[in-house]
Every structure is written in structure tokens, then in C-alpha cells.
């Protein structure tokens, strides 16, 4: 589907809503906005910039983006089934100059720029970020409070194209851990006794593609006497930094290095999608920390929605054509049937305590 400049934010969010139902059913979901700098990615994902953050509940006609709308709709759906309320945790990172920074870390010595982390591949094949901080949330407003705090730390720099240009890729991960019982008589008991599990993190015209072949719900055996299992699902909301033409953006000095890193990481993302669409035996996930971090959702373990943001200006024609080429690659990816993987076990020492 293609959205014109006059389309409302709520109309765009209409394509995201069905994915939230899948998330609550135990499937992993990823929503990603791609496009050139200044084309409306952050507007689509977050809404109009405000130092005060979003006000909840939302007015359906407001210009707030996908991320605050997801927060409100997710907790609305959860409230409709109080017998099995999941534990909700939030992780926020940025990929800046090909390094990963934890925007929820509370280390006082790095309160301004975030804390650098490393992405790794676990023995079972899942990607994770070591020592990543998380916060448990119980409401949409609490979740958006965390997002607003993380955005204050995100790297930004003015350019000739955008006065508030994002210089990093923002990835907000939400994990849901739910007790699933074998019969209705034990549903309430299971939700009441759900243990605090360690969860994982590593894990316009506009056009979009919803992928097929999503990972089946992840089941973790629980107490045999209670016939309980734990289902964990993960939602990743990705606001990519914009691709840039240096001659148009006018960046110099350190900002020039930022632009080079952004363009390289976006090229790596396009290469991964190209390898997947052509069914190559080797997919170059590790050519960039961005693609390594997103490997699970790109490689077939999630329902993936790509939103392509395009500038209508003739001045940006080259970047527009590049963006459309990215969209074509994304649409050509055909992923296989659903596969079930065991939940990655995480040792206590691998994760930073709340």
C-alpha cells in the first residue's frame, strides 16, 4: 500500500495493529522505517518532535507516530484479557558510528551519551546484547516515559537537509512473557504465579511489506503440576537514521564520519536483504552491527513490516531512487515456513540487573 502526504498517522498505524495481535499470540514482530534523511521516518515512528513527550491517552486524529500508538494499543489489548497478563519489559539502544549504546543504562559516568555494549550470537543462534539494561513497565505512559528519556540521549546533528537530523539508528525492543496454561481452570493461577524471567534484547509516499514465515511462539516448560508454559514474544520498533548525499546535506568534520557510518550500515542492510531475496548460502549479517543486531527479525524469526519514506522533492531524486531500490529488495524476500526455536537461556551474569 502507498500512503500520500495527506494520509493521517492513524491510517498508517492501521497496518501495524494486526501485528500486535500476533505479538500477544507469541510471535516476534518488527516494524522498521527506512528512507533518506528528512523524509519523515522519525515523524512516522514517533510523531512531531516535542520536548515534553507524548500525552496519553491519544487523540485518534493526533500526529503522534507508531511508537506511542503501539504503546497505548498494546496495553489496551492486554487489559482486555486480565486472566493472563504478560510481564512487559523495555530495552532501548542506538547504533551510532557502528557501535551499540544502551540508552537505559544508569551508569552515572555515562549519563549523557549512553553506555557502549556488544552484540553477540548465543550458542542457540539467537543474537543478544550483553549486559543490556531493561525496565519492567505496567502502562503505556510508563513505557513512553522511558522512550522519551532515551530520545534525549540519541545522537543528533543539524544538516542543510534537516535541522534535527538523527545520527543513529534507534531500536526499541519490548518483550512479553506470558504464562500459558493447558486448560481454562488454571489460567488465573498461571498468570498469578508467573516468575520474573530474564528476557533477551539483542533480540512520504510510503510503501510496506509484511513478511511471511514468522517464528512460531516460543514455549518454555513451566511447573508440570500446574500444566503451565511460558510464552515469550518480542516487538522491535526501528527508526533508522536517514541515508545522506554529502553534497546535499553539507556535513563536514565529525558529522562527515557519522554520515559515512550511516550510509555503510544502510548499505549492509540492503546487502542482507539482497542475499535473502536471492537465497544465497551466506548472508552477511556481521558486516554491520546494525544487521547483526537485527539478524533474528531479518532472517525469518519475526513478522516484519518495512515502511519506506520517500521525499517528493526533485532535489532528492537520487536518494529517492535508492530508497525505492531498497523497497524492491525487501519485497522480494521470501521466507520459509514457520520454525520453532527454544527460548535462549541467559545466565544471570550476562545481563545487567534492573
Short mmCIF file of C-alpha atoms in Angstrom, two decimals:
data_model
loop_
_atom_site.label_atom_id
_atom_site.label_comp_id
_atom_site.label_asym_id
_atom_site.label_seq_id
_atom_site.Cartn_x
_atom_site.Cartn_y
_atom_site.Cartn_z
CA UNK A 1 0.00 0.00 0.00
CA UNK A 2 1.14 3.56 -0.74
CA UNK A 3 0.25 6.49 1.50
CA UNK A 4 0.16 10.04 0.21
CA UNK A 5 1.39 13.08 2.17
CA UNK A 6 -2.15 13.88 3.29
CA UNK A 7 -2.72 10.47 4.95
CA UNK A 8 -3.18 10.58 8.70
CA UNK A 9 -0.89 8.88 11.21
CA UNK A 10 -3.81 6.73 12.33
CA UNK A 11 -4.22 5.41 8.77
CA UNK A 12 -0.58 4.30 8.70
CA UNK A 13 -0.96 2.74 12.13
CA UNK A 14 -3.83 0.65 10.74
CA UNK A 15 -1.22 -1.59 9.07
CA UNK A 16 0.55 -2.13 12.40
CA UNK A 17 -2.46 -3.07 14.55
CA UNK A 18 -2.83 -6.67 13.29
CA UNK A 19 0.80 -7.33 14.19
CA UNK A 20 0.09 -6.50 17.84
CA UNK A 21 -2.43 -9.33 17.96
CA UNK A 22 0.28 -11.64 16.60
CA UNK A 23 2.64 -10.35 19.29
CA UNK A 24 0.17 -11.26 22.04
CA UNK A 25 -0.22 -14.68 20.42
CA UNK A 26 3.50 -15.22 20.97
CA UNK A 27 5.04 -14.25 17.62
CA UNK A 28 8.01 -11.91 17.22
CA UNK A 29 7.29 -8.67 15.36
CA UNK A 30 9.48 -5.95 13.84
CA UNK A 31 8.39 -2.59 12.39
CA UNK A 32 11.10 -0.64 10.56
CA UNK A 33 11.12 2.80 8.91
CA UNK A 34 13.66 3.35 6.11
CA UNK A 35 14.36 6.40 3.94
CA UNK A 36 16.61 9.33 3.22
CA UNK A 37 17.29 12.00 5.79
CA UNK A 38 14.40 14.41 6.24
CA UNK A 39 11.84 12.14 4.53
CA UNK A 40 9.68 11.56 7.61
CA UNK A 41 10.94 8.37 9.28
CA UNK A 42 11.05 9.76 12.81
CA UNK A 43 7.74 11.53 12.21
CA UNK A 44 6.20 8.24 11.12
CA UNK A 45 7.62 6.31 14.07
CA UNK A 46 7.44 8.95 16.82
CA UNK A 47 5.34 11.86 15.58
CA UNK A 48 6.08 15.55 15.68
CA UNK A 49 9.07 16.41 17.89
CA UNK A 50 8.21 17.63 21.38
CA UNK A 51 10.46 18.19 24.37
CA UNK A 52 7.57 17.24 26.67
CA UNK A 53 6.92 13.83 25.12
CA UNK A 54 3.54 12.39 24.06
CA UNK A 55 0.39 12.88 26.10
CA UNK A 56 -1.66 9.72 26.71
CA UNK A 57 -4.39 8.73 26.03
CA UNK A 58 -4.05 9.67 22.38
CA UNK A 59 -6.46 11.63 20.27
CA UNK A 60 -7.09 9.43 17.18
CA UNK A 61 -6.54 12.49 14.97
CA UNK A 62 -3.26 13.50 16.61
CA UNK A 63 0.01 13.43 14.70
CA UNK A 64 1.76 11.07 17.11
CA UNK A 65 3.52 8.19 15.41
CA UNK A 66 3.63 4.41 15.53
CA UNK A 67 5.67 4.04 18.72
CA UNK A 68 3.29 5.90 21.10
CA UNK A 69 0.26 4.40 19.35
CA UNK A 70 1.71 0.90 19.78
CA UNK A 71 2.24 1.58 23.48
CA UNK A 72 -1.38 2.58 24.02
CA UNK A 73 -2.90 -0.14 21.83
CA UNK A 74 -0.72 -2.89 23.32
CA UNK A 75 -1.76 -2.15 26.88
CA UNK A 76 -5.39 -1.79 25.76
CA UNK A 77 -5.25 -5.30 24.29
CA UNK A 78 -3.58 -6.62 27.43
CA UNK A 79 -6.31 -5.09 29.60
CA UNK A 80 -8.96 -6.99 27.65
CA UNK A 81 -7.63 -10.31 28.94
CA UNK A 82 -6.72 -9.79 32.58
CA UNK A 83 -6.62 -13.52 33.29
CA UNK A 84 -3.27 -13.84 31.54
CA UNK A 85 -1.43 -10.51 31.86
CA UNK A 86 2.11 -10.71 30.45
CA UNK A 87 5.18 -9.23 32.03
CA UNK A 88 6.33 -6.37 29.77
CA UNK A 89 9.97 -5.25 29.61
CA UNK A 90 11.54 -2.48 27.54
CA UNK A 91 15.07 -2.14 26.13
CA UNK A 92 16.31 0.89 24.17
CA UNK A 93 19.55 1.07 22.18
CA UNK A 94 21.04 3.19 19.43
CA UNK A 95 23.57 2.12 16.82
CA UNK A 96 25.88 5.11 16.45
CA UNK A 97 29.03 5.07 14.30
CA UNK A 98 28.69 1.26 14.18
CA UNK A 99 28.72 0.98 17.99
CA UNK A 100 25.78 -0.04 20.18
CA UNK A 101 24.81 2.20 23.09
CA UNK A 102 22.40 1.28 25.86
CA UNK A 103 20.07 4.27 26.39
CA UNK A 104 18.54 2.83 29.57
CA UNK A 105 21.81 2.19 31.38
CA UNK A 106 22.05 4.08 34.68
CA UNK A 107 25.83 4.31 34.84
CA UNK A 108 26.44 7.79 36.19
CA UNK A 109 29.75 8.24 34.39
CA UNK A 110 28.00 7.91 31.02
CA UNK A 111 24.71 9.62 31.75
CA UNK A 112 24.98 11.84 28.68
CA UNK A 113 25.99 9.50 25.87
CA UNK A 114 24.66 6.09 26.92
CA UNK A 115 26.78 3.03 27.67
CA UNK A 116 28.55 1.06 24.95
CA UNK A 117 27.51 -2.59 24.61
CA UNK A 118 28.46 -5.53 22.39
CA UNK A 119 26.17 -7.72 20.32
CA UNK A 120 26.92 -11.45 20.19
CA UNK A 121 25.45 -14.67 18.86
CA UNK A 122 24.45 -17.17 21.53
CA UNK A 123 25.07 -20.91 21.20
CA UNK A 124 21.49 -21.50 20.08
CA UNK A 125 21.86 -18.97 17.25
CA UNK A 126 19.96 -16.04 18.77
CA UNK A 127 21.55 -12.60 18.85
CA UNK A 128 21.75 -10.78 22.17
CA UNK A 129 23.39 -7.72 23.67
CA UNK A 130 25.44 -8.42 26.76
CA UNK A 131 24.66 -6.52 29.99
CA UNK A 132 21.73 -4.68 28.41
CA UNK A 133 19.59 -2.75 30.89
CA UNK A 134 15.83 -3.22 30.92
CA UNK A 135 12.81 -1.77 32.68
CA UNK A 136 9.57 -3.57 33.53
CA UNK A 137 6.54 -1.43 32.64
CA UNK A 138 2.88 -1.73 33.52
CA UNK A 139 1.32 1.06 31.46
CA UNK A 140 1.61 2.89 28.15
CA UNK A 141 2.58 6.13 29.90
CA UNK A 142 5.45 4.45 31.77
CA UNK A 143 6.74 2.93 28.56
CA UNK A 144 6.62 6.26 26.75
CA UNK A 145 8.37 7.91 29.67
CA UNK A 146 11.28 5.52 29.10
CA UNK A 147 11.23 6.17 25.36
CA UNK A 148 11.22 9.93 25.91
CA UNK A 149 14.21 9.61 28.26
CA UNK A 150 16.11 7.50 25.73
CA UNK A 151 15.42 10.00 22.95
CA UNK A 152 17.12 12.74 24.98
CA UNK A 153 20.35 10.73 24.69
CA UNK A 154 20.04 9.93 20.98
CA UNK A 155 22.77 11.41 18.79
CA UNK A 156 21.55 14.32 16.63
CA UNK A 157 23.22 16.95 14.46
CA UNK A 158 21.81 19.70 12.21
CA UNK A 159 22.40 19.45 8.45
CA UNK A 160 21.33 21.51 5.46
CA UNK A 161 18.52 18.99 4.89
CA UNK A 162 17.26 18.54 8.45
CA UNK A 163 17.81 20.83 11.43
CA UNK A 164 17.27 17.94 13.88
CA UNK A 165 18.85 15.07 11.95
CA UNK A 166 19.15 11.75 13.81
CA UNK A 167 22.71 10.42 13.57
CA UNK A 168 21.96 6.93 14.89
CA UNK A 169 19.61 4.01 14.38
CA UNK A 170 17.12 3.77 17.25
CA UNK A 171 15.86 0.30 18.26
CA UNK A 172 13.16 -0.05 20.92
CA UNK A 173 12.57 -3.66 21.99
CA UNK A 174 9.57 -4.78 24.02
CA UNK A 175 9.41 -8.34 25.35
CA UNK A 176 6.25 -10.02 26.60
CA UNK A 177 6.46 -13.07 28.85
CA UNK A 178 3.11 -14.76 29.40
CA UNK A 179 2.01 -17.86 31.33
CA UNK A 180 0.08 -20.19 29.07
CA UNK A 181 -1.90 -22.98 30.70
CA UNK A 182 -3.27 -26.23 29.32
CA UNK A 183 -6.86 -25.66 30.49
CA UNK A 184 -9.08 -22.72 31.35
CA UNK A 185 -9.36 -23.65 35.02
CA UNK A 186 -5.72 -22.88 35.64
CA UNK A 187 -5.38 -19.69 33.55
CA UNK A 188 -5.78 -17.39 36.52
CA UNK A 189 -3.35 -19.35 38.68
CA UNK A 190 -0.73 -19.34 35.95
CA UNK A 191 -0.85 -15.58 35.46
CA UNK A 192 -0.66 -15.05 39.20
CA UNK A 193 2.42 -17.23 39.62
CA UNK A 194 4.38 -16.09 36.56
CA UNK A 195 8.03 -15.86 37.69
CA UNK A 196 10.24 -12.90 36.84
CA UNK A 197 12.19 -14.35 33.92
CA UNK A 198 15.32 -12.91 32.39
CA UNK A 199 14.43 -11.80 28.89
CA UNK A 200 16.62 -11.11 25.87
CA UNK A 201 17.21 -7.96 23.98
CA UNK A 202 19.63 -8.33 21.21
CA UNK A 203 16.86 -9.81 20.03
CA UNK A 204 6.07 10.46 2.21
CA UNK A 205 4.73 8.21 -0.28
CA UNK A 206 5.21 5.20 1.91
CA UNK A 207 5.22 1.51 0.88
CA UNK A 208 5.35 -1.50 3.11
CA UNK A 209 5.83 -5.26 3.14
CA UNK A 210 4.62 -7.66 5.80
CA UNK A 211 6.77 -10.78 5.69
CA UNK A 212 5.66 -14.40 5.76
CA UNK A 213 7.07 -17.35 7.65
CA UNK A 214 7.25 -15.85 11.14
CA UNK A 215 8.73 -17.76 14.02
CA UNK A 216 6.20 -19.82 15.93
CA UNK A 217 5.56 -18.87 19.56
CA UNK A 218 8.41 -19.72 21.91
CA UNK A 219 7.32 -22.08 24.68
CA UNK A 220 9.20 -22.61 27.90
CA UNK A 221 8.14 -25.52 30.11
CA UNK A 222 6.77 -24.43 33.44
CA UNK A 223 5.60 -26.30 36.51
CA UNK A 224 4.28 -29.74 35.35
CA UNK A 225 1.87 -29.84 38.27
CA UNK A 226 0.24 -26.59 37.10
CA UNK A 227 0.47 -27.53 33.38
CA UNK A 228 1.96 -24.07 32.77
CA UNK A 229 4.24 -22.94 29.98
CA UNK A 230 5.79 -19.56 29.38
CA UNK A 231 5.39 -17.90 26.01
CA UNK A 232 7.81 -15.12 25.18
CA UNK A 233 7.43 -12.73 22.25
CA UNK A 234 9.42 -9.72 21.18
CA UNK A 235 8.49 -6.48 19.43
CA UNK A 236 11.21 -4.35 17.81
CA UNK A 237 10.45 -0.81 16.65
CA UNK A 238 13.26 0.55 14.47
CA UNK A 239 13.73 4.19 13.47
CA UNK A 240 16.68 4.04 11.09
CA UNK A 241 18.95 7.01 10.51
CA UNK A 242 18.45 8.50 7.06
CA UNK A 243 20.68 7.86 4.10
CA UNK A 244 22.53 11.02 3.02
CA UNK A 245 24.08 12.57 -0.04
CA UNK A 246 27.02 14.52 1.34
CA UNK A 247 26.83 17.15 -1.37
CA UNK A 248 23.22 17.92 -0.37
CA UNK A 249 23.43 17.63 3.42
CA UNK A 250 26.58 19.78 3.57
CA UNK A 251 28.13 17.94 6.53
CA UNK A 252 31.81 18.36 7.38
CA UNK A 253 34.25 17.25 10.04
CA UNK A 254 32.96 14.71 12.59
CA UNK A 255 29.47 14.80 11.08
CA UNK A 256 31.02 13.57 7.85
CA UNK A 257 32.20 10.42 9.66
CA UNK A 258 28.68 9.97 11.06
CA UNK A 259 27.26 10.14 7.55
CA UNK A 260 29.76 7.57 6.28
CA UNK A 261 28.84 5.16 9.09
CA UNK A 262 25.11 5.65 8.48
CA UNK A 263 25.41 5.02 4.74
CA UNK A 264 27.63 1.95 5.25
CA UNK A 265 25.24 0.39 7.74
CA UNK A 266 22.23 1.02 5.47
CA UNK A 267 24.16 -0.47 2.54
CA UNK A 268 24.87 -3.52 4.73
CA UNK A 269 21.15 -3.78 5.48
CA UNK A 270 20.36 -3.68 1.75
CA UNK A 271 23.03 -6.35 1.13
CA UNK A 272 21.42 -8.62 3.73
CA UNK A 273 18.00 -8.24 2.12
CA UNK A 274 19.56 -8.87 -1.28
CA UNK A 275 21.23 -12.07 -0.07
CA UNK A 276 17.95 -13.25 1.47
CA UNK A 277 15.95 -12.46 -1.69
CA UNK A 278 18.45 -14.41 -3.82
CA UNK A 279 18.60 -17.31 -1.31
CA UNK A 280 22.38 -17.11 -1.08
CA UNK A 281 24.13 -19.64 1.12
CA UNK A 282 25.88 -16.84 3.05
CA UNK A 283 24.02 -13.81 4.40
CA UNK A 284 26.45 -11.05 5.55
CA UNK A 285 24.77 -10.15 8.86
CA UNK A 286 28.09 -9.38 10.54
CA UNK A 287 29.17 -6.72 8.07
CA UNK A 288 27.48 -4.19 10.36
CA UNK A 289 26.42 -4.16 13.99
CA UNK A 290 23.01 -2.95 12.83
CA UNK A 291 22.35 -6.06 10.74
CA UNK A 292 23.93 -8.32 13.37
CA UNK A 293 21.60 -6.86 15.99
CA UNK A 294 18.56 -7.27 13.70
CA UNK A 295 19.53 -10.71 12.45
CA UNK A 296 16.68 -12.54 14.18
CA UNK A 297 13.95 -10.38 12.65
CA UNK A 298 15.58 -10.12 9.20
CA UNK A 299 16.39 -13.81 8.96
CA UNK A 300 12.89 -15.17 9.31
CA UNK A 301 12.15 -15.17 13.04
CA UNK A 302 9.63 -12.33 13.05
CA UNK A 303 6.74 -10.77 11.21
CA UNK A 304 8.47 -7.84 9.54
CA UNK A 305 6.82 -4.61 8.35
CA UNK A 306 9.01 -2.19 6.36
CA UNK A 307 7.80 1.40 5.94
CA UNK A 308 9.60 3.22 3.13
CA UNK A 309 9.62 7.02 3.45
CA UNK A 310 10.20 8.96 0.24
CA UNK A 311 10.79 12.65 -0.39
CA UNK A 312 8.73 14.18 -3.25
CA UNK A 313 11.41 16.80 -3.97
CA UNK A 314 13.20 16.69 -7.33
CA UNK A 315 16.35 17.72 -5.48
CA UNK A 316 16.45 14.36 -3.71
CA UNK A 317 15.72 12.19 -6.75
CA UNK A 318 18.90 10.10 -6.45
CA UNK A 319 18.17 9.23 -2.82
CA UNK A 320 14.53 8.52 -3.69
CA UNK A 321 15.56 6.01 -6.36
CA UNK A 322 17.97 4.40 -3.91
CA UNK A 323 15.17 4.10 -1.36
CA UNK A 324 12.83 2.54 -3.90
CA UNK A 325 15.56 0.05 -4.74
CA UNK A 326 15.73 -0.88 -1.06
CA UNK A 327 11.96 -1.37 -1.05
CA UNK A 328 12.15 -3.66 -4.07
CA UNK A 329 14.74 -5.83 -2.30
CA UNK A 330 12.59 -6.00 0.79
CA UNK A 331 9.52 -7.07 -1.21
CA UNK A 332 11.49 -9.81 -2.96
CA UNK A 333 12.48 -11.57 0.26
CA UNK A 334 10.57 -14.85 0.50
CA UNK A 335 10.97 -16.52 3.86
CA UNK A 336 10.32 -20.17 4.57
CA UNK A 337 7.74 -21.88 6.78
CA UNK A 338 7.47 -21.15 10.48
CA UNK A 339 10.22 -22.67 12.60
CA UNK A 340 10.15 -23.18 16.31
CA UNK A 341 13.25 -22.37 18.39
CA UNK A 342 13.81 -22.89 22.10
CA UNK A 343 13.95 -19.74 24.20
CA UNK A 344 17.56 -18.63 24.67
CA UNK A 345 18.73 -19.37 28.20
CA UNK A 346 20.56 -16.45 29.78
CA UNK A 347 22.91 -16.70 32.67
CA UNK A 348 22.48 -14.18 35.46
CA UNK A 349 25.91 -12.73 34.84
CA UNK A 350 25.17 -11.88 31.20
CA UNK A 351 22.57 -9.29 31.91
CA UNK A 352 22.65 -6.06 33.81
CA UNK A 353 20.18 -6.11 36.72
CA UNK A 354 17.20 -3.74 36.64
#
